[in-house]
Amino acid sequence: MLMKRGVMREFLASWQLASVEKEKQRWEKEKSQLKASIEENKERMLKLESYWIEAQTLCHTVNEHLKEAQAQYQALEKKYNKAKKLIKDFQQKEVEFIQKEDAERRRLEEAEKAHLAEIHGLQVRIAVLESELMQLMKQNGIQVNNNNSNSSERLGVQQHSPSRAAATPPDTRCPHPPDQQEDHRDASSSSRGQVWVGGDGAATSVEAAGGAECSPRKTLQDSPAKSSPSHGQALHSGSTEPPASESPKRSKAKVRSADWCSHMHPCPS
């Protein structure tokens, strides 16, 4: 029994020792594990601390960028507001310019219409004045006053030599060279006429081109023959009828010579 108890005690002691050893090994293992975990945690803490420092620097840089961005945003906002105001002013000026342009266009159109109406009125007035001028020219061209001295002179020459008056060449009545006949023919075509001289010198009518420059009667316009009232009345009457006292042969000769001179050798006034 004693041996059994001693064996049991030894067995219990060995078992306790083994359990203590096991517990010791377990605690050492846990201690090593804890140390390893502590080291790992330290490393992690260092890494996290570095990360945190990097994050702080990044936050600082981000804050700086944010401040710069805010400043740029404020500057851009100011520029945007200024540009918006300029655009608004430009649009307003554009609207005003369009309105002014429309008003100017309307004014120019009204002025152009007024000018066209004025031009039309002036053209109508010019046409009326031209027609009146043509009528006056026709009337003045048909009835040309001759002076009394020329009528009395021609009457005296015809009474002394009737055949000489019929044979008078056209050169002596209108001293124009033959090369000017074509130049003056168109100018005198609108105002040609006849000359009738009575035997008693009572009536004379001449149809010439714009005046009596082609005839030598122009130089005798202010002669003393104005004292004859019958001659003056006959000259201003514009009669184209030959007097009964003059023979048809003598009247035809005088008509040919005077009409040829006024038709072929007109003198421009």
C-alpha atoms as a PDB file:
ATOM      1  CA  MET A   1       0.000   0.000   0.000  1.00  0.00           C
ATOM      2  CA  LEU A   2       2.712   2.329   0.768  1.00  0.00           C
ATOM      3  CA  MET A   3       4.388   1.530  -2.475  1.00  0.00           C
ATOM      4  CA  LYS A   4       1.190   2.173  -4.307  1.00  0.00           C
ATOM      5  CA  ARG A   5       0.801   5.482  -2.594  1.00  0.00           C
ATOM      6  CA  GLY A   6       4.382   6.390  -3.385  1.00  0.00           C
ATOM      7  CA  VAL A   7       3.887   5.398  -7.008  1.00  0.00           C
ATOM      8  CA  MET A   8       0.714   7.383  -7.119  1.00  0.00           C
ATOM      9  CA  ARG A   9       2.419  10.394  -5.659  1.00  0.00           C
ATOM     10  CA  GLU A  10       5.269  10.124  -8.151  1.00  0.00           C
ATOM     11  CA  PHE A  11       2.804   9.711 -10.947  1.00  0.00           C
ATOM     12  CA  LEU A  12       0.839  12.729  -9.759  1.00  0.00           C
ATOM     13  CA  ALA A  13       3.991  14.735  -9.354  1.00  0.00           C
ATOM     14  CA  SER A  14       5.208  13.760 -12.816  1.00  0.00           C
ATOM     15  CA  TRP A  15       1.803  14.464 -14.227  1.00  0.00           C
ATOM     16  CA  GLN A  16       1.678  17.840 -12.523  1.00  0.00           C
ATOM     17  CA  LEU A  17       5.177  18.532 -13.694  1.00  0.00           C
ATOM     18  CA  ALA A  18       4.231  17.555 -17.207  1.00  0.00           C
ATOM     19  CA  SER A  19       1.145  19.673 -17.059  1.00  0.00           C
ATOM     20  CA  VAL A  20       3.146  22.555 -15.702  1.00  0.00           C
ATOM     21  CA  GLU A  21       5.658  22.101 -18.483  1.00  0.00           C
ATOM     22  CA  LYS A  22       2.892  21.989 -20.992  1.00  0.00           C
ATOM     23  CA  GLU A  23       1.348  25.069 -19.470  1.00  0.00           C
ATOM     24  CA  LYS A  24       4.707  26.745 -19.446  1.00  0.00           C
ATOM     25  CA  GLN A  25       5.281  25.872 -23.077  1.00  0.00           C
ATOM     26  CA  ARG A  26       1.816  27.115 -23.907  1.00  0.00           C
ATOM     27  CA  TRP A  27       2.429  30.359 -22.099  1.00  0.00           C
ATOM     28  CA  GLU A  28       5.769  30.771 -23.765  1.00  0.00           C
ATOM     29  CA  LYS A  29       4.201  30.058 -27.089  1.00  0.00           C
ATOM     30  CA  GLU A  30       1.471  32.553 -26.402  1.00  0.00           C
ATOM     31  CA  LYS A  31       4.109  34.999 -25.190  1.00  0.00           C
ATOM     32  CA  SER A  32       6.051  34.577 -28.402  1.00  0.00           C
ATOM     33  CA  GLN A  33       2.877  34.932 -30.380  1.00  0.00           C
ATOM     34  CA  LEU A  34       1.978  38.031 -28.427  1.00  0.00           C
ATOM     35  CA  LYS A  35       5.423  39.452 -28.984  1.00  0.00           C
ATOM     36  CA  ALA A  36       5.131  38.713 -32.673  1.00  0.00           C
ATOM     37  CA  SER A  37       1.714  40.295 -32.776  1.00  0.00           C
ATOM     38  CA  ILE A  38       3.065  43.259 -30.850  1.00  0.00           C
ATOM     39  CA  GLU A  39       5.838  43.625 -33.384  1.00  0.00           C
ATOM     40  CA  GLU A  40       3.375  43.324 -36.193  1.00  0.00           C
ATOM     41  CA  ASN A  41       1.125  45.852 -34.544  1.00  0.00           C
ATOM     42  CA  LYS A  42       4.064  48.167 -34.072  1.00  0.00           C
ATOM     43  CA  GLU A  43       4.930  47.827 -37.706  1.00  0.00           C
ATOM     44  CA  ARG A  44       1.315  48.433 -38.587  1.00  0.00           C
ATOM     45  CA  MET A  45       1.252  51.439 -36.296  1.00  0.00           C
ATOM     46  CA  LEU A  46       4.372  52.769 -37.957  1.00  0.00           C
ATOM     47  CA  LYS A  47       2.844  52.190 -41.356  1.00  0.00           C
ATOM     48  CA  LEU A  48      -0.399  53.746 -40.240  1.00  0.00           C
ATOM     49  CA  GLU A  49       1.494  56.643 -38.787  1.00  0.00           C
ATOM     50  CA  SER A  50       3.356  57.117 -42.064  1.00  0.00           C
ATOM     51  CA  TYR A  51       0.072  56.811 -43.886  1.00  0.00           C
ATOM     52  CA  TRP A  52      -1.456  59.327 -41.531  1.00  0.00           C
ATOM     53  CA  ILE A  53       1.464  61.700 -42.075  1.00  0.00           C
ATOM     54  CA  GLU A  54       1.101  61.248 -45.830  1.00  0.00           C
ATOM     55  CA  ALA A  55      -2.622  61.808 -45.468  1.00  0.00           C
ATOM     56  CA  GLN A  56      -1.979  64.963 -43.492  1.00  0.00           C
ATOM     57  CA  THR A  57       0.447  66.253 -46.119  1.00  0.00           C
ATOM     58  CA  LEU A  58      -2.042  65.289 -48.789  1.00  0.00           C
ATOM     59  CA  CYS A  59      -4.758  67.099 -46.869  1.00  0.00           C
ATOM     60  CA  HIS A  60      -2.553  70.160 -46.620  1.00  0.00           C
ATOM     61  CA  THR A  61      -1.822  70.055 -50.340  1.00  0.00           C
ATOM     62  CA  VAL A  62      -5.502  69.445 -51.040  1.00  0.00           C
ATOM     63  CA  ASN A  63      -6.405  72.371 -48.821  1.00  0.00           C
ATOM     64  CA  GLU A  64      -3.906  74.536 -50.645  1.00  0.00           C
ATOM     65  CA  HIS A  65      -5.278  73.372 -54.000  1.00  0.00           C
ATOM     66  CA  LEU A  66      -8.758  73.976 -52.690  1.00  0.00           C
ATOM     67  CA  LYS A  67      -7.829  77.488 -51.646  1.00  0.00           C
ATOM     68  CA  GLU A  68      -6.254  78.099 -55.049  1.00  0.00           C
ATOM     69  CA  ALA A  69      -9.314  76.617 -56.710  1.00  0.00           C
ATOM     70  CA  GLN A  70     -11.547  78.848 -54.619  1.00  0.00           C
ATOM     71  CA  ALA A  71      -9.479  81.874 -55.566  1.00  0.00           C
ATOM     72  CA  GLN A  72      -9.587  80.828 -59.235  1.00  0.00           C
ATOM     73  CA  TYR A  73     -13.300  80.184 -58.909  1.00  0.00           C
ATOM     74  CA  GLN A  74     -13.829  83.636 -57.452  1.00  0.00           C
ATOM     75  CA  ALA A  75     -11.718  85.189 -60.209  1.00  0.00           C
ATOM     76  CA  LEU A  76     -13.576  83.157 -62.825  1.00  0.00           C
ATOM     77  CA  GLU A  77     -16.867  84.128 -61.246  1.00  0.00           C
ATOM     78  CA  LYS A  78     -15.864  87.781 -61.411  1.00  0.00           C
ATOM     79  CA  LYS A  79     -14.786  87.327 -65.029  1.00  0.00           C
ATOM     80  CA  TYR A  80     -18.000  85.455 -65.747  1.00  0.00           C
ATOM     81  CA  ASN A  81     -20.087  88.222 -64.222  1.00  0.00           C
ATOM     82  CA  LYS A  82     -18.082  90.802 -66.140  1.00  0.00           C
ATOM     83  CA  ALA A  83     -18.425  88.817 -69.372  1.00  0.00           C
ATOM     84  CA  LYS A  84     -22.122  88.355 -68.699  1.00  0.00           C
ATOM     85  CA  LYS A  85     -22.487  92.086 -68.178  1.00  0.00           C
ATOM     86  CA  LEU A  86     -20.484  92.787 -71.330  1.00  0.00           C
ATOM     87  CA  ILE A  87     -22.623  90.311 -73.280  1.00  0.00           C
ATOM     88  CA  LYS A  88     -25.755  91.950 -71.920  1.00  0.00           C
ATOM     89  CA  ASP A  89     -24.436  95.391 -72.851  1.00  0.00           C
ATOM     90  CA  PHE A  90     -23.401  94.113 -76.277  1.00  0.00           C
ATOM     91  CA  GLN A  91     -26.823  92.564 -76.840  1.00  0.00           C
ATOM     92  CA  GLN A  92     -28.462  95.812 -75.776  1.00  0.00           C
ATOM     93  CA  LYS A  93     -26.143  97.779 -78.068  1.00  0.00           C
ATOM     94  CA  GLU A  94     -26.855  95.302 -80.857  1.00  0.00           C
ATOM     95  CA  VAL A  95     -30.584  95.764 -80.352  1.00  0.00           C
ATOM     96  CA  GLU A  96     -30.114  99.540 -80.337  1.00  0.00           C
ATOM     97  CA  PHE A  97     -27.926  99.298 -83.448  1.00  0.00           C
ATOM     98  CA  ILE A  98     -30.536  97.158 -85.197  1.00  0.00           C
ATOM     99  CA  GLN A  99     -33.224  99.659 -84.224  1.00  0.00           C
ATOM    100  CA  LYS A 100     -31.062 102.556 -85.425  1.00  0.00           C
ATOM    101  CA  GLU A 101     -30.278 100.658 -88.621  1.00  0.00           C
ATOM    102  CA  ASP A 102     -33.969  99.994 -89.212  1.00  0.00           C
ATOM    103  CA  ALA A 103     -34.775 103.635 -88.509  1.00  0.00           C
ATOM    104  CA  GLU A 104     -31.961 104.762 -90.814  1.00  0.00           C
ATOM    105  CA  ARG A 105     -33.129 102.340 -93.494  1.00  0.00           C
ATOM    106  CA  ARG A 106     -36.677 103.617 -93.188  1.00  0.00           C
ATOM    107  CA  ARG A 107     -35.412 107.195 -93.301  1.00  0.00           C
ATOM    108  CA  LEU A 108     -33.330 106.433 -96.384  1.00  0.00           C
ATOM    109  CA  GLU A 109     -36.272 104.670 -98.013  1.00  0.00           C
ATOM    110  CA  GLU A 110     -38.535 107.623 -97.247  1.00  0.00           C
ATOM    111  CA  ALA A 111     -35.856 110.018 -98.506  1.00  0.00           C
ATOM    112  CA  GLU A 112     -35.417 107.892-101.618  1.00  0.00           C
ATOM    113  CA  LYS A 113     -39.159 107.843-102.179  1.00  0.00           C
ATOM    114  CA  ALA A 114     -39.275 111.597-101.680  1.00  0.00           C
ATOM    115  CA  HIS A 115     -36.342 112.035-104.064  1.00  0.00           C
ATOM    116  CA  LEU A 116     -37.968 109.753-106.615  1.00  0.00           C
ATOM    117  CA  ALA A 117     -41.217 111.685-106.297  1.00  0.00           C
ATOM    118  CA  GLU A 118     -39.303 114.946-106.606  1.00  0.00           C
ATOM    119  CA  ILE A 119     -37.388 113.593-109.613  1.00  0.00           C
ATOM    120  CA  HIS A 120     -40.655 112.440-111.163  1.00  0.00           C
ATOM    121  CA  GLY A 121     -42.198 115.842-110.534  1.00  0.00           C
ATOM    122  CA  LEU A 122     -39.135 117.559-111.975  1.00  0.00           C
ATOM    123  CA  GLN A 123     -39.225 115.265-114.995  1.00  0.00           C
ATOM    124  CA  VAL A 124     -42.892 116.041-115.499  1.00  0.00           C
ATOM    125  CA  ARG A 125     -42.159 119.739-115.072  1.00  0.00           C
ATOM    126  CA  ILE A 126     -39.215 119.473-117.488  1.00  0.00           C
ATOM    127  CA  ALA A 127     -41.444 117.703-119.994  1.00  0.00           C
ATOM    128  CA  VAL A 128     -44.118 120.386-119.596  1.00  0.00           C
ATOM    129  CA  LEU A 129     -41.536 123.150-119.903  1.00  0.00           C
ATOM    130  CA  GLU A 130     -39.991 121.438-122.925  1.00  0.00           C
ATOM    131  CA  SER A 131     -43.390 121.139-124.550  1.00  0.00           C
ATOM    132  CA  GLU A 132     -44.117 124.793-123.784  1.00  0.00           C
ATOM    133  CA  LEU A 133     -40.658 125.733-125.051  1.00  0.00           C
ATOM    134  CA  MET A 134     -41.212 123.744-128.219  1.00  0.00           C
ATOM    135  CA  GLN A 135     -44.555 125.437-128.728  1.00  0.00           C
ATOM    136  CA  LEU A 136     -42.978 128.836-128.150  1.00  0.00           C
ATOM    137  CA  MET A 137     -40.095 127.958-130.464  1.00  0.00           C
ATOM    138  CA  LYS A 138     -42.533 126.802-133.099  1.00  0.00           C
ATOM    139  CA  GLN A 139     -44.563 129.968-132.737  1.00  0.00           C
ATOM    140  CA  ASN A 140     -41.436 132.153-132.796  1.00  0.00           C
ATOM    141  CA  GLY A 141     -39.997 130.135-135.669  1.00  0.00           C
ATOM    142  CA  ILE A 142     -43.147 130.465-137.769  1.00  0.00           C
ATOM    143  CA  GLN A 143     -43.527 134.194-137.171  1.00  0.00           C
ATOM    144  CA  VAL A 144     -40.229 136.084-137.529  1.00  0.00           C
ATOM    145  CA  ASN A 145     -40.396 139.854-137.627  1.00  0.00           C
ATOM    146  CA  ASN A 146     -38.604 141.625-140.425  1.00  0.00           C
ATOM    147  CA  ASN A 147     -37.533 145.227-140.234  1.00  0.00           C
ATOM    148  CA  ASN A 148     -39.204 147.866-142.371  1.00  0.00           C
ATOM    149  CA  SER A 149     -35.985 149.095-143.926  1.00  0.00           C
ATOM    150  CA  ASN A 150     -35.256 145.700-145.496  1.00  0.00           C
ATOM    151  CA  SER A 151     -38.801 145.457-146.818  1.00  0.00           C
ATOM    152  CA  SER A 152     -38.659 148.917-148.335  1.00  0.00           C
ATOM    153  CA  GLU A 153     -35.204 148.260-149.794  1.00  0.00           C
ATOM    154  CA  ARG A 154     -36.243 144.966-151.349  1.00  0.00           C
ATOM    155  CA  LEU A 155     -39.457 146.543-152.608  1.00  0.00           C
ATOM    156  CA  GLY A 156     -37.489 149.335-154.297  1.00  0.00           C
ATOM    157  CA  VAL A 157     -35.093 146.865-155.914  1.00  0.00           C
ATOM    158  CA  GLN A 158     -37.943 144.688-157.149  1.00  0.00           C
ATOM    159  CA  GLN A 159     -39.777 147.659-158.596  1.00  0.00           C
ATOM    160  CA  HIS A 160     -36.696 148.777-160.539  1.00  0.00           C
ATOM    161  CA  SER A 161     -35.634 145.351-161.777  1.00  0.00           C
ATOM    162  CA  PRO A 162     -38.116 142.473-161.256  1.00  0.00           C
ATOM    163  CA  SER A 163     -36.070 140.022-163.281  1.00  0.00           C
ATOM    164  CA  ARG A 164     -32.952 140.785-161.211  1.00  0.00           C
ATOM    165  CA  ALA A 165     -34.773 139.918-157.999  1.00  0.00           C
ATOM    166  CA  ALA A 166     -35.858 136.590-159.501  1.00  0.00           C
ATOM    167  CA  ALA A 167     -32.329 135.759-160.646  1.00  0.00           C
ATOM    168  CA  THR A 168     -30.556 136.718-157.391  1.00  0.00           C
ATOM    169  CA  PRO A 169     -28.228 133.853-156.380  1.00  0.00           C
ATOM    170  CA  PRO A 170     -28.617 132.384-152.903  1.00  0.00           C
ATOM    171  CA  ASP A 171     -24.993 133.233-152.059  1.00  0.00           C
ATOM    172  CA  THR A 172     -25.703 136.993-151.827  1.00  0.00           C
ATOM    173  CA  ARG A 173     -28.664 136.444-149.473  1.00  0.00           C
ATOM    174  CA  CYS A 174     -26.892 134.153-147.058  1.00  0.00           C
ATOM    175  CA  PRO A 175     -23.107 134.357-147.190  1.00  0.00           C
ATOM    176  CA  HIS A 176     -22.383 130.867-145.915  1.00  0.00           C
ATOM    177  CA  PRO A 177     -19.985 128.531-147.743  1.00  0.00           C
ATOM    178  CA  PRO A 178     -21.432 125.358-149.297  1.00  0.00           C
ATOM    179  CA  ASP A 179     -19.572 123.094-146.878  1.00  0.00           C
ATOM    180  CA  GLN A 180     -21.721 124.387-143.973  1.00  0.00           C
ATOM    181  CA  GLN A 181     -24.981 123.453-145.629  1.00  0.00           C
ATOM    182  CA  GLU A 182     -25.117 119.949-144.223  1.00  0.00           C
ATOM    183  CA  ASP A 183     -24.194 121.170-140.723  1.00  0.00           C
ATOM    184  CA  HIS A 184     -27.020 123.681-140.525  1.00  0.00           C
ATOM    185  CA  ARG A 185     -29.663 121.743-142.434  1.00  0.00           C
ATOM    186  CA  ASP A 186     -30.922 119.809-139.392  1.00  0.00           C
ATOM    187  CA  ALA A 187     -30.954 122.904-137.186  1.00  0.00           C
ATOM    188  CA  SER A 188     -33.167 124.782-139.638  1.00  0.00           C
ATOM    189  CA  SER A 189     -35.438 121.886-140.591  1.00  0.00           C
ATOM    190  CA  SER A 190     -37.860 122.666-137.768  1.00  0.00           C
ATOM    191  CA  SER A 191     -38.255 126.338-138.641  1.00  0.00           C
ATOM    192  CA  ARG A 192     -38.311 126.786-142.401  1.00  0.00           C
ATOM    193  CA  GLY A 193     -40.770 129.153-144.072  1.00  0.00           C
ATOM    194  CA  GLN A 194     -41.672 131.454-146.871  1.00  0.00           C
ATOM    195  CA  VAL A 195     -41.159 135.132-147.598  1.00  0.00           C
ATOM    196  CA  TRP A 196     -43.909 137.237-149.128  1.00  0.00           C
ATOM    197  CA  VAL A 197     -43.311 140.826-150.044  1.00  0.00           C
ATOM    198  CA  GLY A 198     -46.109 142.962-151.415  1.00  0.00           C
ATOM    199  CA  GLY A 199     -45.745 145.394-154.214  1.00  0.00           C
ATOM    200  CA  ASP A 200     -46.565 148.270-151.939  1.00  0.00           C
ATOM    201  CA  GLY A 201     -44.328 146.971-149.127  1.00  0.00           C
ATOM    202  CA  ALA A 202     -47.315 146.388-146.819  1.00  0.00           C
ATOM    203  CA  ALA A 203     -46.738 142.833-145.494  1.00  0.00           C
ATOM    204  CA  THR A 204     -43.735 140.552-145.150  1.00  0.00           C
ATOM    205  CA  SER A 205     -43.505 137.186-143.319  1.00  0.00           C
ATOM    206  CA  VAL A 206     -40.289 135.159-142.968  1.00  0.00           C
ATOM    207  CA  GLU A 207     -39.868 131.682-141.530  1.00  0.00           C
ATOM    208  CA  ALA A 208     -36.190 131.164-140.557  1.00  0.00           C
ATOM    209  CA  ALA A 209     -34.062 129.094-138.153  1.00  0.00           C
ATOM    210  CA  GLY A 210     -33.961 130.728-134.727  1.00  0.00           C
ATOM    211  CA  GLY A 211     -33.286 134.273-135.985  1.00  0.00           C
ATOM    212  CA  ALA A 212     -32.428 136.475-138.971  1.00  0.00           C
ATOM    213  CA  GLU A 213     -28.635 136.240-138.869  1.00  0.00           C
ATOM    214  CA  CYS A 214     -28.482 134.611-142.334  1.00  0.00           C
ATOM    215  CA  SER A 215     -30.151 137.581-143.978  1.00  0.00           C
ATOM    216  CA  PRO A 216     -28.646 141.019-144.536  1.00  0.00           C
ATOM    217  CA  ARG A 217     -31.902 142.391-143.171  1.00  0.00           C
ATOM    218  CA  LYS A 218     -30.437 141.930-139.657  1.00  0.00           C
ATOM    219  CA  THR A 219     -28.060 144.823-140.188  1.00  0.00           C
ATOM    220  CA  LEU A 220     -30.877 147.113-141.222  1.00  0.00           C
ATOM    221  CA  GLN A 221     -33.139 146.364-138.271  1.00  0.00           C
ATOM    222  CA  ASP A 222     -32.782 149.827-136.721  1.00  0.00           C
ATOM    223  CA  SER A 223     -33.090 151.782-139.996  1.00  0.00           C
ATOM    224  CA  PRO A 224     -35.299 154.874-140.309  1.00  0.00           C
ATOM    225  CA  ALA A 225     -37.932 152.834-142.144  1.00  0.00           C
ATOM    226  CA  LYS A 226     -39.608 152.142-138.774  1.00  0.00           C
ATOM    227  CA  SER A 227     -41.618 155.310-139.337  1.00  0.00           C
ATOM    228  CA  SER A 228     -43.962 153.434-141.650  1.00  0.00           C
ATOM    229  CA  PRO A 229     -46.735 152.030-139.407  1.00  0.00           C
ATOM    230  CA  SER A 230     -48.224 149.992-142.216  1.00  0.00           C
ATOM    231  CA  HIS A 231     -44.960 148.129-142.673  1.00  0.00           C
ATOM    232  CA  GLY A 232     -44.614 147.454-138.924  1.00  0.00           C
ATOM    233  CA  GLN A 233     -48.130 146.101-138.680  1.00  0.00           C
ATOM    234  CA  ALA A 234     -47.555 143.940-141.683  1.00  0.00           C
ATOM    235  CA  LEU A 235     -44.279 142.599-140.281  1.00  0.00           C
ATOM    236  CA  HIS A 236     -45.759 141.664-136.876  1.00  0.00           C
ATOM    237  CA  SER A 237     -48.926 140.205-138.307  1.00  0.00           C
ATOM    238  CA  GLY A 238     -47.118 137.064-139.505  1.00  0.00           C
ATOM    239  CA  SER A 239     -49.227 136.806-142.623  1.00  0.00           C
ATOM    240  CA  THR A 240     -48.299 134.155-145.169  1.00  0.00           C
ATOM    241  CA  GLU A 241     -50.611 135.489-147.845  1.00  0.00           C
ATOM    242  CA  PRO A 242     -48.989 137.407-150.744  1.00  0.00           C
ATOM    243  CA  PRO A 243     -50.549 140.787-151.497  1.00  0.00           C
ATOM    244  CA  ALA A 244     -52.769 141.093-154.450  1.00  0.00           C
ATOM    245  CA  SER A 245     -50.709 143.922-155.949  1.00  0.00           C
ATOM    246  CA  GLU A 246     -47.640 141.690-156.434  1.00  0.00           C
ATOM    247  CA  SER A 247     -47.413 139.373-159.379  1.00  0.00           C
ATOM    248  CA  PRO A 248     -47.195 135.581-158.724  1.00  0.00           C
ATOM    249  CA  LYS A 249     -43.970 135.310-160.704  1.00  0.00           C
ATOM    250  CA  ARG A 250     -42.160 137.879-158.584  1.00  0.00           C
ATOM    251  CA  SER A 251     -43.511 136.347-155.346  1.00  0.00           C
ATOM    252  CA  LYS A 252     -42.401 132.851-156.356  1.00  0.00           C
ATOM    253  CA  ALA A 253     -38.910 134.097-157.156  1.00  0.00           C
ATOM    254  CA  LYS A 254     -38.610 135.779-153.784  1.00  0.00           C
ATOM    255  CA  VAL A 255     -39.991 132.719-151.998  1.00  0.00           C
ATOM    256  CA  ARG A 256     -37.435 130.456-153.699  1.00  0.00           C
ATOM    257  CA  SER A 257     -34.492 132.677-152.836  1.00  0.00           C
ATOM    258  CA  ALA A 258     -35.488 133.298-149.214  1.00  0.00           C
ATOM    259  CA  ASP A 259     -36.569 129.707-148.544  1.00  0.00           C
ATOM    260  CA  TRP A 260     -33.386 128.359-150.106  1.00  0.00           C
ATOM    261  CA  CYS A 261     -31.269 130.633-147.925  1.00  0.00           C
ATOM    262  CA  SER A 262     -33.131 129.775-144.728  1.00  0.00           C
ATOM    263  CA  HIS A 263     -33.184 126.053-145.557  1.00  0.00           C
ATOM    264  CA  MET A 264     -29.664 125.495-146.906  1.00  0.00           C
ATOM    265  CA  HIS A 265     -27.679 128.133-144.993  1.00  0.00           C
ATOM    266  CA  PRO A 266     -29.170 128.540-141.503  1.00  0.00           C
ATOM    267  CA  CYS A 267     -27.157 130.606-139.081  1.00  0.00           C
ATOM    268  CA  PRO A 268     -27.192 129.360-135.447  1.00  0.00           C
ATOM    269  CA  SER A 269     -28.365 131.971-133.003  1.00  0.00           C
END
